[in-house]
Amino acid sequence: MSAAEIAVGLLILVSGFLSMAAGIGIVRFPDVLTRLHAATKPQVLGLAAVLVAIVVQVPTWGVLTTVVLIMTFQLLTQPMTAHMLGRSAYRSDHVRRDLLIEDDLGSDIAEHDQEAARMPRADDVG
């Protein structure tokens, strides 16, 4: 067995462990925000480990460029997806507010609502 095969095996094991940790976190964590954290962080790192294993096993330019594209799109879409899911869960009241350390979004929404209440509506002008 070569060193590359051992490295590939270890990377696959690390990826499997991270995927298992993500699955356990999704099931065990108490609210949407912590579940999103458990779903995104280990999943992206697990995917990175698998992609590195693929590059180590098949070191060609075609494979490398494909791996870079896959990882780039994952790093661009996963945080945005988690952010939007978290905001929608917050606005639909599916967040345990007692677990929040600091509620910046709540204060921003309250400030926006106060400004909107002070502004004249189009129906009022006339």
mmCIF file with all atom_site columns, C-alpha atoms in Angstrom, residues 41-114:
data_model
loop_
_atom_site.group_PDB
_atom_site.id
_atom_site.type_symbol
_atom_site.label_atom_id
_atom_site.label_alt_id
_atom_site.label_comp_id
_atom_site.label_asym_id
_atom_site.label_entity_id
_atom_site.label_seq_id
_atom_site.pdbx_PDB_ins_code
_atom_site.Cartn_x
_atom_site.Cartn_y
_atom_site.Cartn_z
_atom_site.occupancy
_atom_site.B_iso_or_equiv
_atom_site.pdbx_formal_charge
_atom_site.auth_seq_id
_atom_site.auth_comp_id
_atom_site.auth_asym_id
_atom_site.auth_atom_id
_atom_site.pdbx_PDB_model_num
ATOM 1  C CA . LYS A 1 41  ? -19.831 23.390 8.799   1.00 0.00 ? 41  LYS A CA 1
ATOM 2  C CA . PRO A 1 42  ? -19.057 19.651 8.898   1.00 0.00 ? 42  PRO A CA 1
ATOM 3  C CA . GLN A 1 43  ? -20.698 19.079 5.528   1.00 0.00 ? 43  GLN A CA 1
ATOM 4  C CA . VAL A 1 44  ? -18.434 21.576 3.774   1.00 0.00 ? 44  VAL A CA 1
ATOM 5  C CA . LEU A 1 45  ? -15.328 20.256 5.547   1.00 0.00 ? 45  LEU A CA 1
ATOM 6  C CA . GLY A 1 46  ? -16.332 16.656 4.757   1.00 0.00 ? 46  GLY A CA 1
ATOM 7  C CA . LEU A 1 47  ? -16.809 17.533 1.107   1.00 0.00 ? 47  LEU A CA 1
ATOM 8  C CA . ALA A 1 48  ? -13.402 19.233 1.087   1.00 0.00 ? 48  ALA A CA 1
ATOM 9  C CA . ALA A 1 49  ? -11.808 16.082 2.515   1.00 0.00 ? 49  ALA A CA 1
ATOM 10 C CA . VAL A 1 50  ? -13.419 13.900 -0.166  1.00 0.00 ? 50  VAL A CA 1
ATOM 11 C CA . LEU A 1 51  ? -12.382 16.307 -2.913  1.00 0.00 ? 51  LEU A CA 1
ATOM 12 C CA . VAL A 1 52  ? -8.781  16.344 -1.672  1.00 0.00 ? 52  VAL A CA 1
ATOM 13 C CA . ALA A 1 53  ? -8.864  12.538 -1.627  1.00 0.00 ? 53  ALA A CA 1
ATOM 14 C CA . ILE A 1 54  ? -10.047 12.542 -5.238  1.00 0.00 ? 54  ILE A CA 1
ATOM 15 C CA . VAL A 1 55  ? -7.229  14.884 -6.277  1.00 0.00 ? 55  VAL A CA 1
ATOM 16 C CA . VAL A 1 56  ? -4.656  12.735 -4.453  1.00 0.00 ? 56  VAL A CA 1
ATOM 17 C CA . GLN A 1 57  ? -5.999  9.579  -6.121  1.00 0.00 ? 57  GLN A CA 1
ATOM 18 C CA . VAL A 1 58  ? -6.347  11.075 -9.644  1.00 0.00 ? 58  VAL A CA 1
ATOM 19 C CA . PRO A 1 59  ? -3.916  14.008 -9.937  1.00 0.00 ? 59  PRO A CA 1
ATOM 20 C CA . THR A 1 60  ? -4.872  15.452 -13.329 1.00 0.00 ? 60  THR A CA 1
ATOM 21 C CA . TRP A 1 61  ? -5.626  19.011 -14.355 1.00 0.00 ? 61  TRP A CA 1
ATOM 22 C CA . GLY A 1 62  ? -9.173  18.117 -15.356 1.00 0.00 ? 62  GLY A CA 1
ATOM 23 C CA . VAL A 1 63  ? -9.916  16.612 -11.949 1.00 0.00 ? 63  VAL A CA 1
ATOM 24 C CA . LEU A 1 64  ? -8.239  19.506 -10.139 1.00 0.00 ? 64  LEU A CA 1
ATOM 25 C CA . THR A 1 65  ? -10.228 22.181 -11.996 1.00 0.00 ? 65  THR A CA 1
ATOM 26 C CA . THR A 1 66  ? -13.479 20.276 -11.412 1.00 0.00 ? 66  THR A CA 1
ATOM 27 C CA . VAL A 1 67  ? -12.696 19.941 -7.698  1.00 0.00 ? 67  VAL A CA 1
ATOM 28 C CA . VAL A 1 68  ? -11.887 23.649 -7.426  1.00 0.00 ? 68  VAL A CA 1
ATOM 29 C CA . LEU A 1 69  ? -15.175 24.539 -9.132  1.00 0.00 ? 69  LEU A CA 1
ATOM 30 C CA . ILE A 1 70  ? -17.189 22.220 -6.880  1.00 0.00 ? 70  ILE A CA 1
ATOM 31 C CA . MET A 1 71  ? -15.583 23.591 -3.723  1.00 0.00 ? 71  MET A CA 1
ATOM 32 C CA . THR A 1 72  ? -15.967 27.191 -4.895  1.00 0.00 ? 72  THR A CA 1
ATOM 33 C CA . PHE A 1 73  ? -19.678 26.756 -5.525  1.00 0.00 ? 73  PHE A CA 1
ATOM 34 C CA . GLN A 1 74  ? -20.136 25.006 -2.177  1.00 0.00 ? 74  GLN A CA 1
ATOM 35 C CA . LEU A 1 75  ? -18.328 27.789 -0.327  1.00 0.00 ? 75  LEU A CA 1
ATOM 36 C CA . LEU A 1 76  ? -20.443 30.392 -2.112  1.00 0.00 ? 76  LEU A CA 1
ATOM 37 C CA . THR A 1 77  ? -23.836 28.730 -1.720  1.00 0.00 ? 77  THR A CA 1
ATOM 38 C CA . GLN A 1 78  ? -23.774 26.991 1.684   1.00 0.00 ? 78  GLN A CA 1
ATOM 39 C CA . PRO A 1 79  ? -23.328 30.105 3.859   1.00 0.00 ? 79  PRO A CA 1
ATOM 40 C CA . MET A 1 80  ? -25.935 32.039 1.880   1.00 0.00 ? 80  MET A CA 1
ATOM 41 C CA . THR A 1 81  ? -28.409 29.173 2.081   1.00 0.00 ? 81  THR A CA 1
ATOM 42 C CA . ALA A 1 82  ? -27.905 28.817 5.832   1.00 0.00 ? 82  ALA A CA 1
ATOM 43 C CA . HIS A 1 83  ? -28.232 32.582 6.272   1.00 0.00 ? 83  HIS A CA 1
ATOM 44 C CA . MET A 1 84  ? -31.506 32.767 4.371   1.00 0.00 ? 84  MET A CA 1
ATOM 45 C CA . LEU A 1 85  ? -32.929 29.715 6.166   1.00 0.00 ? 85  LEU A CA 1
ATOM 46 C CA . GLY A 1 86  ? -31.938 31.233 9.496   1.00 0.00 ? 86  GLY A CA 1
ATOM 47 C CA . ARG A 1 87  ? -33.601 34.554 8.673   1.00 0.00 ? 87  ARG A CA 1
ATOM 48 C CA . SER A 1 88  ? -36.800 32.888 7.538   1.00 0.00 ? 88  SER A CA 1
ATOM 49 C CA . ALA A 1 89  ? -36.851 30.703 10.663  1.00 0.00 ? 89  ALA A CA 1
ATOM 50 C CA . TYR A 1 90  ? -36.318 33.817 12.785  1.00 0.00 ? 90  TYR A CA 1
ATOM 51 C CA . ARG A 1 91  ? -39.116 35.751 11.084  1.00 0.00 ? 91  ARG A CA 1
ATOM 52 C CA . SER A 1 92  ? -41.536 32.814 11.278  1.00 0.00 ? 92  SER A CA 1
ATOM 53 C CA . ASP A 1 93  ? -40.760 32.435 15.003  1.00 0.00 ? 93  ASP A CA 1
ATOM 54 C CA . HIS A 1 94  ? -39.091 29.008 14.815  1.00 0.00 ? 94  HIS A CA 1
ATOM 55 C CA . VAL A 1 95  ? -36.064 30.148 16.840  1.00 0.00 ? 95  VAL A CA 1
ATOM 56 C CA . ARG A 1 96  ? -35.620 29.598 20.554  1.00 0.00 ? 96  ARG A CA 1
ATOM 57 C CA . ARG A 1 97  ? -34.839 33.130 21.639  1.00 0.00 ? 97  ARG A CA 1
ATOM 58 C CA . ASP A 1 98  ? -33.738 31.976 25.098  1.00 0.00 ? 98  ASP A CA 1
ATOM 59 C CA . LEU A 1 99  ? -30.691 30.350 23.457  1.00 0.00 ? 99  LEU A CA 1
ATOM 60 C CA . LEU A 1 100 ? -29.580 33.538 21.665  1.00 0.00 ? 100 LEU A CA 1
ATOM 61 C CA . ILE A 1 101 ? -26.653 35.317 23.269  1.00 0.00 ? 101 ILE A CA 1
ATOM 62 C CA . GLU A 1 102 ? -27.248 38.536 21.356  1.00 0.00 ? 102 GLU A CA 1
ATOM 63 C CA . ASP A 1 103 ? -30.259 39.272 19.173  1.00 0.00 ? 103 ASP A CA 1
ATOM 64 C CA . ASP A 1 104 ? -29.005 41.779 16.584  1.00 0.00 ? 104 ASP A CA 1
ATOM 65 C CA . LEU A 1 105 ? -31.664 40.920 14.040  1.00 0.00 ? 105 LEU A CA 1
ATOM 66 C CA . GLY A 1 106 ? -34.463 41.523 16.542  1.00 0.00 ? 106 GLY A CA 1
ATOM 67 C CA . SER A 1 107 ? -33.222 45.019 17.321  1.00 0.00 ? 107 SER A CA 1
ATOM 68 C CA . ASP A 1 108 ? -32.793 45.782 13.595  1.00 0.00 ? 108 ASP A CA 1
ATOM 69 C CA . ILE A 1 109 ? -36.337 44.616 12.838  1.00 0.00 ? 109 ILE A CA 1
ATOM 70 C CA . ALA A 1 110 ? -37.745 46.667 15.738  1.00 0.00 ? 110 ALA A CA 1
ATOM 71 C CA . GLU A 1 111 ? -35.848 49.759 14.552  1.00 0.00 ? 111 GLU A CA 1
ATOM 72 C CA . HIS A 1 112 ? -37.123 49.258 11.004  1.00 0.00 ? 112 HIS A CA 1
ATOM 73 C CA . ASP A 1 113 ? -40.698 48.852 12.233  1.00 0.00 ? 113 ASP A CA 1
ATOM 74 C CA . GLN A 1 114 ? -40.430 52.109 14.227  1.00 0.00 ? 114 GLN A CA 1
#
